[in-house]
Coordinates of C-alpha atoms and ligand atoms in Angstrom, one line a residue:
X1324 CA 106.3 113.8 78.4
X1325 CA 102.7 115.1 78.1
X1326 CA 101.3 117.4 81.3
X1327 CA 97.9 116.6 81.3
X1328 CA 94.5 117.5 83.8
X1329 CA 93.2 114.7 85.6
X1330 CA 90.9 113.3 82.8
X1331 CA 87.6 113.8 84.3
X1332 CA 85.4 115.3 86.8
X1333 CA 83.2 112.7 88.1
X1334 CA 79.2 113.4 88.3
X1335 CA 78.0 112.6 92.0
X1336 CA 76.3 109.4 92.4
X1337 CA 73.2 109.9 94.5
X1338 CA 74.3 106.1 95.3
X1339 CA 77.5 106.9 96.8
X1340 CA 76.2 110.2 99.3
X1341 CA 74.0 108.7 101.1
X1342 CA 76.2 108.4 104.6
X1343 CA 76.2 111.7 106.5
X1344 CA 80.1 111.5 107.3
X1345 CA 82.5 113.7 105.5
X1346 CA 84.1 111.9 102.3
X1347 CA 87.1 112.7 103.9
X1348 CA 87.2 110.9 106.4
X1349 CA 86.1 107.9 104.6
X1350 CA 88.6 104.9 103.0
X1351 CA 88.1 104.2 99.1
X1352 CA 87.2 100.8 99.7
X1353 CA 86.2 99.1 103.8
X1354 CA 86.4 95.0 103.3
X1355 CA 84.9 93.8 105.6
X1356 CA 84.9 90.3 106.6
X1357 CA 85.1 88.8 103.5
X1358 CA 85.1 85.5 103.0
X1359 CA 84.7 83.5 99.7
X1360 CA 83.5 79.9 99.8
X1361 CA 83.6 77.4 97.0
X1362 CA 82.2 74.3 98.5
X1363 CA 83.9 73.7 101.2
X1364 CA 86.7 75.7 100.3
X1365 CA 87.7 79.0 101.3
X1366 CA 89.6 80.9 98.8
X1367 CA 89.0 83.8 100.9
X1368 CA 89.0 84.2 104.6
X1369 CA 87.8 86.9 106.7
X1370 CA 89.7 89.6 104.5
X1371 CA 89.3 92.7 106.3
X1372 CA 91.1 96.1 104.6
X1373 CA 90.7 99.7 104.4
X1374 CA 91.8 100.8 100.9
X1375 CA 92.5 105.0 101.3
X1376 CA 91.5 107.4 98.5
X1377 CA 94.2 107.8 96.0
X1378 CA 96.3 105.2 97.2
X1379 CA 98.5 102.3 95.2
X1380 CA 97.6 98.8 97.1
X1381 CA 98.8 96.0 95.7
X1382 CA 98.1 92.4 96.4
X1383 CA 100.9 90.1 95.8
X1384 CA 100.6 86.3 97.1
X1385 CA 101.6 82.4 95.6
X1386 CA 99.5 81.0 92.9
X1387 CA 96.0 80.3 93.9
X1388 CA 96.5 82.6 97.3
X1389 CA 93.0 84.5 96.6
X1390 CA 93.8 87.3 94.7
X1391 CA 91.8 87.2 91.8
X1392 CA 89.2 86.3 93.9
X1393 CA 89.4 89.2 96.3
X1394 CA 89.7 91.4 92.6
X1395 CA 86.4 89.9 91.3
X1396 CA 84.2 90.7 94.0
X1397 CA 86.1 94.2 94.7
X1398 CA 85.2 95.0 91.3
X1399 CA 81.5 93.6 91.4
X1400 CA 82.4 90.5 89.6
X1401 CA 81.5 88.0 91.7
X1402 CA 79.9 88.2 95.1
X1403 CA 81.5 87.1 98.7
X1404 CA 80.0 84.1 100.7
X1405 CA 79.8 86.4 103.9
X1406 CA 80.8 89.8 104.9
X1407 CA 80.4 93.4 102.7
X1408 CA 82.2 96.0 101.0
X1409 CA 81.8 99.7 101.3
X1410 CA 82.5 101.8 99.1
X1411 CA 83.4 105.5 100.9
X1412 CA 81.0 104.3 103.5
X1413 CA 78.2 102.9 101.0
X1414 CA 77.2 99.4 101.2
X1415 CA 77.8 98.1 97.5
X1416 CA 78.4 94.5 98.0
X1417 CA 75.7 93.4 96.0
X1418 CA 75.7 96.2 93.5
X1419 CA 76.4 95.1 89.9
X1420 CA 79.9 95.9 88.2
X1421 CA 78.8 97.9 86.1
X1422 CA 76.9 100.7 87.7
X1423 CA 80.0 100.8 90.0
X1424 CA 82.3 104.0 89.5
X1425 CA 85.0 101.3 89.1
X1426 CA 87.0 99.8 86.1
X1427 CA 89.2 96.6 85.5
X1428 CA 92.2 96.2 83.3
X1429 CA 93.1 92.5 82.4
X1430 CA 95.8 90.8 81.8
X1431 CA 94.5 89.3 78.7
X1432 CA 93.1 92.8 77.4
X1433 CA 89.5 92.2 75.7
X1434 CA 90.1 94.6 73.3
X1435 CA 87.8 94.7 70.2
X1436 CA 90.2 93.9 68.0
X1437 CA 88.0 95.0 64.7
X1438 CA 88.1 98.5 65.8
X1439 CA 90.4 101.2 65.6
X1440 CA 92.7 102.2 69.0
X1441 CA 90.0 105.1 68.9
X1442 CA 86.6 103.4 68.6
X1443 CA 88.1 101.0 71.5
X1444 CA 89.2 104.0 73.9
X1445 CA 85.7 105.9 73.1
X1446 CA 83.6 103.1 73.8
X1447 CA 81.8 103.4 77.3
X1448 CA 81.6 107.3 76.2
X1449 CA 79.4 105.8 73.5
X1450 CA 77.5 103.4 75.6
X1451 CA 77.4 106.6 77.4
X1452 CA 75.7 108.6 74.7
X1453 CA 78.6 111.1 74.2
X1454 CA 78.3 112.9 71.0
X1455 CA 80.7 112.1 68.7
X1456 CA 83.4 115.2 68.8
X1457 CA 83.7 115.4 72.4
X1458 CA 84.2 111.4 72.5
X1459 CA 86.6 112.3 69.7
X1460 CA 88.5 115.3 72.1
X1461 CA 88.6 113.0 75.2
X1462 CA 89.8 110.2 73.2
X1463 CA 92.4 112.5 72.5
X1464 CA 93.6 113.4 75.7
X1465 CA 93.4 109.9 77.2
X1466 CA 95.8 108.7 74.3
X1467 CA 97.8 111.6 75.5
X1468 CA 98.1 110.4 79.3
X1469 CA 98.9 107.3 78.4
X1470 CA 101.9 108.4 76.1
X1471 CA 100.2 107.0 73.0
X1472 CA 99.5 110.4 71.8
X1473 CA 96.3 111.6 69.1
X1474 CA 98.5 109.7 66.0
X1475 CA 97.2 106.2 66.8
X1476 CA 93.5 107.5 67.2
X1477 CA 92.7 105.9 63.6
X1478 CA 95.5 102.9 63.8
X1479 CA 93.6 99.1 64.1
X1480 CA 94.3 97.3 67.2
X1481 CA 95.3 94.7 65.6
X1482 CA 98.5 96.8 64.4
X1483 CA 99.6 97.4 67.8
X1484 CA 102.3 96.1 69.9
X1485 CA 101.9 94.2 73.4
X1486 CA 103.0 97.3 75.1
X1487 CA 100.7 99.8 73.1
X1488 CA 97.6 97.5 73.4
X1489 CA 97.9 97.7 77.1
X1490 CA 98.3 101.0 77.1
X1491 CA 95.0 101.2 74.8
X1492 CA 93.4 99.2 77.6
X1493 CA 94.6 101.3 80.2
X1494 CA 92.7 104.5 78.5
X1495 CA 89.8 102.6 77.8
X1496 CA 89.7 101.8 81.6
X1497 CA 90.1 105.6 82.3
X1498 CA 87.8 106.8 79.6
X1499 CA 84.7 105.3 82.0
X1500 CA 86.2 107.8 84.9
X1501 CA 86.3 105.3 87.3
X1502 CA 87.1 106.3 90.9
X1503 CA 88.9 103.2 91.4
X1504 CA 90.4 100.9 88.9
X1505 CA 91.2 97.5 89.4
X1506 CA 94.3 95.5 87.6
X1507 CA 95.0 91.8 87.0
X1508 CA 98.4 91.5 86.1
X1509 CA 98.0 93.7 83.4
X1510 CA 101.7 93.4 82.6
X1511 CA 102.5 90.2 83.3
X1512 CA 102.5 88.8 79.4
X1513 CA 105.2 92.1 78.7
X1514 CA 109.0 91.9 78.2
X1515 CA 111.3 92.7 80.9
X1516 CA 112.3 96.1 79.5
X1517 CA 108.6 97.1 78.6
X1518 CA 107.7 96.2 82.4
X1519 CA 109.8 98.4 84.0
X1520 CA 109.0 101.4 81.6
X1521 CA 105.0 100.9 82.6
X1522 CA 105.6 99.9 86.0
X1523 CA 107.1 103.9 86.2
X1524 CA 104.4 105.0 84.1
X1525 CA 101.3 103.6 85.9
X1526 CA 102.8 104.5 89.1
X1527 CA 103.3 108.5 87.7
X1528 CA 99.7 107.8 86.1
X1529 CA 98.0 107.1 89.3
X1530 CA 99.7 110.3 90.9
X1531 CA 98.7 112.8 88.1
X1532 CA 95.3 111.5 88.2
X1533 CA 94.8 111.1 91.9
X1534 CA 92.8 107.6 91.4
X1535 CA 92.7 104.4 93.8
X1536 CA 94.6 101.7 91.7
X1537 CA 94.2 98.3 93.4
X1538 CA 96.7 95.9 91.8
X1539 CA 97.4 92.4 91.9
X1540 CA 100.9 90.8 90.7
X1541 CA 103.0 87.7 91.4
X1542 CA 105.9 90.1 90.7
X1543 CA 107.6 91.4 94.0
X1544 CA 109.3 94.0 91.8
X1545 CA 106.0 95.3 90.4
X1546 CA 104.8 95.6 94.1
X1547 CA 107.6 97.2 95.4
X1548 CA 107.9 99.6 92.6
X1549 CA 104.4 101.5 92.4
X1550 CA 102.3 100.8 95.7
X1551 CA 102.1 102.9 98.7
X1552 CA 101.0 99.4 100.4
X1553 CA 101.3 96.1 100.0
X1554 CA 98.9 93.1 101.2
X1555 CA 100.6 89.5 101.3
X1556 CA 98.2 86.8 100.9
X1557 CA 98.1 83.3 101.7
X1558 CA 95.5 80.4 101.6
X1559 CA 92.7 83.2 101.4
X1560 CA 94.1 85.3 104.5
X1561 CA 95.8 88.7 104.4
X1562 CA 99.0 88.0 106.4
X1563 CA 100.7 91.0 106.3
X1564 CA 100.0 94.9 105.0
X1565 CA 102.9 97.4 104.8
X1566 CA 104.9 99.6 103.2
X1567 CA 106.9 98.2 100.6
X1568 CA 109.9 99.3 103.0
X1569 CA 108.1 97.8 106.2
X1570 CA 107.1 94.6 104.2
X1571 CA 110.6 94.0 102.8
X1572 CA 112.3 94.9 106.3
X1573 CA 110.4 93.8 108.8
X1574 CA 108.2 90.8 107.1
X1575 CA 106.1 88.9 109.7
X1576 CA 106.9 85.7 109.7
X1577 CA 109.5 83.2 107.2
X1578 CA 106.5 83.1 104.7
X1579 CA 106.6 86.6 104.0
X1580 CA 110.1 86.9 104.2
X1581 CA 110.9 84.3 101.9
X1582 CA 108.4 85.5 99.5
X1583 CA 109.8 89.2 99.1
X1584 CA 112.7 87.9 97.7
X1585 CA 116.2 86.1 98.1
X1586 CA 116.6 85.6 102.2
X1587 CA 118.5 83.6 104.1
X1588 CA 117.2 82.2 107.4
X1589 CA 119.1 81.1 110.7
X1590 CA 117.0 79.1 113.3
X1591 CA 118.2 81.2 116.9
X1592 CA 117.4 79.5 120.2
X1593 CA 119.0 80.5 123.6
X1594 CA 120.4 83.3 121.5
X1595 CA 122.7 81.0 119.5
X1596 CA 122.9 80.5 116.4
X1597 CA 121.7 76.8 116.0
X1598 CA 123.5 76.4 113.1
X1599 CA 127.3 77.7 113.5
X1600 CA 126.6 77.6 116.9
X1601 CA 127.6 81.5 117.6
X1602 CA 126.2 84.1 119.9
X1603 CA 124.1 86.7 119.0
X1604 CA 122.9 88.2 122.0
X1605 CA 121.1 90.6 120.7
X1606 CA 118.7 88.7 119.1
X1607 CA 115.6 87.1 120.5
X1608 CA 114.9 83.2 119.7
X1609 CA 113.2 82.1 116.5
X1610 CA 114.3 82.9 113.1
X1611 CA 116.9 85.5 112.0
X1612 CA 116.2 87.2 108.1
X1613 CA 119.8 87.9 106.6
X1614 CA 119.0 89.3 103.2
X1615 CA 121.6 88.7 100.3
X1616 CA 123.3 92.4 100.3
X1617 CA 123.6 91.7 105.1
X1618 CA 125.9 88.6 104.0
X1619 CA 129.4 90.0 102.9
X1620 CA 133.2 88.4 103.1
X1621 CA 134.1 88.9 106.2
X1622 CA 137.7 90.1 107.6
X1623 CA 139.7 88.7 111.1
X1624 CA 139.0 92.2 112.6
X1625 CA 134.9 92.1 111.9
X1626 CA 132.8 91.6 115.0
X1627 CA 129.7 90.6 113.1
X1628 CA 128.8 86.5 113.3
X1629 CA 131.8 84.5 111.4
X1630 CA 131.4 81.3 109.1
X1631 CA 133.4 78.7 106.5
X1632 CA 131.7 79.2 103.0
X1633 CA 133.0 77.6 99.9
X1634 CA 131.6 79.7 96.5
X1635 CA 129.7 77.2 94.6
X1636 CA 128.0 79.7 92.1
X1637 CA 128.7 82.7 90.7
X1638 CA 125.9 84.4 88.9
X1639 CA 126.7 87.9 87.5
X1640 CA 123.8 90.2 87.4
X1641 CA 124.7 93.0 85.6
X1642 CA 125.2 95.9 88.7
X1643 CA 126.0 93.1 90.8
X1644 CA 126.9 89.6 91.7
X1645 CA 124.7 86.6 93.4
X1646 CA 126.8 84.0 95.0
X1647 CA 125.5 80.6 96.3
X1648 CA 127.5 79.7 99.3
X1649 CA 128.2 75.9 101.3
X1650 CA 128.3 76.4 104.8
X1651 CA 127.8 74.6 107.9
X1652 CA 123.8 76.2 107.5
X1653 CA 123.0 74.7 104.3
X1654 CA 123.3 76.5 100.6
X1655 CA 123.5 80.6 101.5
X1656 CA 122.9 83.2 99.2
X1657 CA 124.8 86.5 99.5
X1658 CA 125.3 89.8 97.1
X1659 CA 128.3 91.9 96.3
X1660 CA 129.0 94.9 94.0
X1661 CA 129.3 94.0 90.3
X1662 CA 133.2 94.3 90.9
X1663 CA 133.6 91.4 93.5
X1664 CA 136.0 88.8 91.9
X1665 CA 135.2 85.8 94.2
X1666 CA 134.7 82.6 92.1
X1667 CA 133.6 79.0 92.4
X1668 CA 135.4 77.2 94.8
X1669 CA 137.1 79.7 96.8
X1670 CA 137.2 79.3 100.4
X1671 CA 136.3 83.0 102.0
X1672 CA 134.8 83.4 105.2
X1673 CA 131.3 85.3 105.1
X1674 CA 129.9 87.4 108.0
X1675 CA 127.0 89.4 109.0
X1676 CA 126.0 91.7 111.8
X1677 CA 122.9 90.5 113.9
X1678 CA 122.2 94.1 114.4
X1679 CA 121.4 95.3 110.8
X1680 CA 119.4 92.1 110.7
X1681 CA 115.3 91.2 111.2
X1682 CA 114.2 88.8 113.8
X1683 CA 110.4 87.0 113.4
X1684 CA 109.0 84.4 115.6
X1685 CA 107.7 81.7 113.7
Ligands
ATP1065 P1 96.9 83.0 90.5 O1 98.1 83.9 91.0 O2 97.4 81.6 90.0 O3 96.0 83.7 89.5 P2 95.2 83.6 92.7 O4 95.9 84.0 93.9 O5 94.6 84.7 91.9 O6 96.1 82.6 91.8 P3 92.5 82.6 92.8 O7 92.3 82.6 91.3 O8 91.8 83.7 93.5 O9 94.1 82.6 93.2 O10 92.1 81.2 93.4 C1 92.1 80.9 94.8 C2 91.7 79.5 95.0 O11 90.3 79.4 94.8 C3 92.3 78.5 94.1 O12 92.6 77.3 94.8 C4 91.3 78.2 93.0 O13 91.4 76.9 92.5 C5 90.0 78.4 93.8 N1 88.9 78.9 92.9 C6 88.8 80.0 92.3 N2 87.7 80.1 91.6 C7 87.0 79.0 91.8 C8 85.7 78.5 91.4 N3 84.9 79.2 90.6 N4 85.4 77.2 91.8 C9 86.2 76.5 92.6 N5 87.4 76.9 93.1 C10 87.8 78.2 92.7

């Protein structure tokens, strides 16, 4: 692995100084009411956020949600109907993308694909007027931080694999020394394998160089494995921010639960389970989230909530085992270790302690 200095410093931008508070004390990025209209519709509603220096946020959210819509006019892009967006206390909703101290990486990349990995990585140091050999030197060191390394300096683009190009883009994004850079699923088009190894390396990327990543991805995975916080969104609102930890264990509302992953999810009025009709005194009324690896075969002696199930799927997933349960409640989903042996059509009685579980009211 390379060790590497934070790329850059960056010049001060008389833009960005003019509020008297301490930086400090200042988020990256205030939304603040925004809203994006088109027509009639709102893609985005009332978004208000505090985005801290140096932090991973990711947005995560269904198909047309509002994400790349929030992106766009974080990144100067496009503009919101109402409200503004500060950037460490600067008004900067109508200032232009690109005299911003920001930078996007795309899923599709946009790289010039006529030019070398080199001339693509240098060039906003040439828009920039760099001379030539120090372009040349930071070139170098991007390719470096990226775990390209200085060989591939000459090598076309065009010569590249999917997981080098975006890691081309990922230096040309840094080479501009943005403050905060923006990403739109910029791995989504990657194997699984190639993911995973990026999803590490962006995340150790964003440490070393102490930048604001904002991040969007349909990927719950992605989310939960690089951000310091996540922001759920739905029909243009923000519905919940968290920890991936607090997102994943104490979601909101069924939305959220249901969207971070396998769940399964017991209507509880009167304290009762409506449907085994059980008592879980413990638990207020509404709806109970039993995640996969809460729902195990349960013994005589187990005081946890007790039900029939029938197996009617095994699915083997390497270091463990998904199976799809009948029960009185519908199809369930449960998780075992890899060396459960249950198959389809056993009868086995499943359980789950209403303690270790998460309550939500609507
Ligand atoms: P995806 O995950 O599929 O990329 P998304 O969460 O990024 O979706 P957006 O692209 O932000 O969603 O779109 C949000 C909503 O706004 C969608 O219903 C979309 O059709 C609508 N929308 C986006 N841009 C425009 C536009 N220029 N004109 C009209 N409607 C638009």
């Amino acid at each position: 692995m390379t060790s590497i200095r934070p790329p850059f410093v960056i010049a001060a931008d008389p833009r960005m100084t003019k509020t008297a508070e301490p930086a400090q004390t200042q988020s990256a990025l205030s939304l603040i009411g925004l809203s994006r209209h088109f027509g009639t519709f709102k893609a985005l509603d009332s978004i208000s956020l505090e985005i801290e220096e140096g932090e991973f946020f990711t947005i995560v959210g269904p198909s047309g949600s509002g994400k790349t819509t929030m992106l766009r006019i974080l990144a100067g892009l496009d503009r919101p109907t109402q409200g503004s967006l500060l950037l460490r206390g600067t008004d900067i909703t109508d200032m232009p993308a690109n005299q911003r101290p920001t930078a996007m990486v795309f899923q599709s990349l946009a790289l010039f694909d006529h030019r070398s990995v080199g001339e693509n990585v240098e060039f906003a140091l040439k828009m920039r007027g760099m001379p030539k050999p120090e372009r040349r030197e930071k070139a170098f060191e991007l390719l470096d931080l990226v775990h390209l390394g200085r060989d591939y300096y000459n090598r076309a683009v065009t010569q590249c694999s999917g997981g080098e190009r975006q890691r081309v883009a990922l230096a040309r994004a840094l080479a501009s020394d943005p403050e905060i850079l923006f990403f739109d699923e910029p791995l989504s088009a990657l194997d699984y394998r190639l993911r995973k190894t990026l999803e590490v390396e962006l995340r150790e990327l964003q440490r070393r160089t102490g930048r604001t990543f904002v991040y969007i991805t349909h990927s719950l995975e992605e989310a939960m494995v690089m951000s310091d916080r996540i922001g759920i969104m739905r029909e243009g609102k923000l519905v919940q921010i968290g920890t991936p930890a607090e997102i994943y264990g104490q979601p909101k509302d069924r939305f959220v639960a249901r969207f971070m992953g396998e769940v399964n999810i017991f209507e509880v009025a009167d304290h009762r389970l409506v449907d085994f009709d059980a008592s879980v005194s413990t638990v207020k009324d509404g709806f109970l989230i039993v995640r996969p690896e809460m729902l195990h075969p349960a013994d005589a002696k187990d005081p946890d909530v007790h039900f029939d199930a029938t197996i009617a799927e095994v699915f083997r997933l390497g270091s463990r085992v998904q199976l799809h349960l009948e029960t009185a409640a519908g199809l369930l989903v449960s998780e075992q270790p890899a060396s459960c042996q249950l198959k389809p059509n056993d009868a086995v009685r499943f359980g789950f302690d209403p303690d270790q579980t998460h309550s939500v009211p609507e």
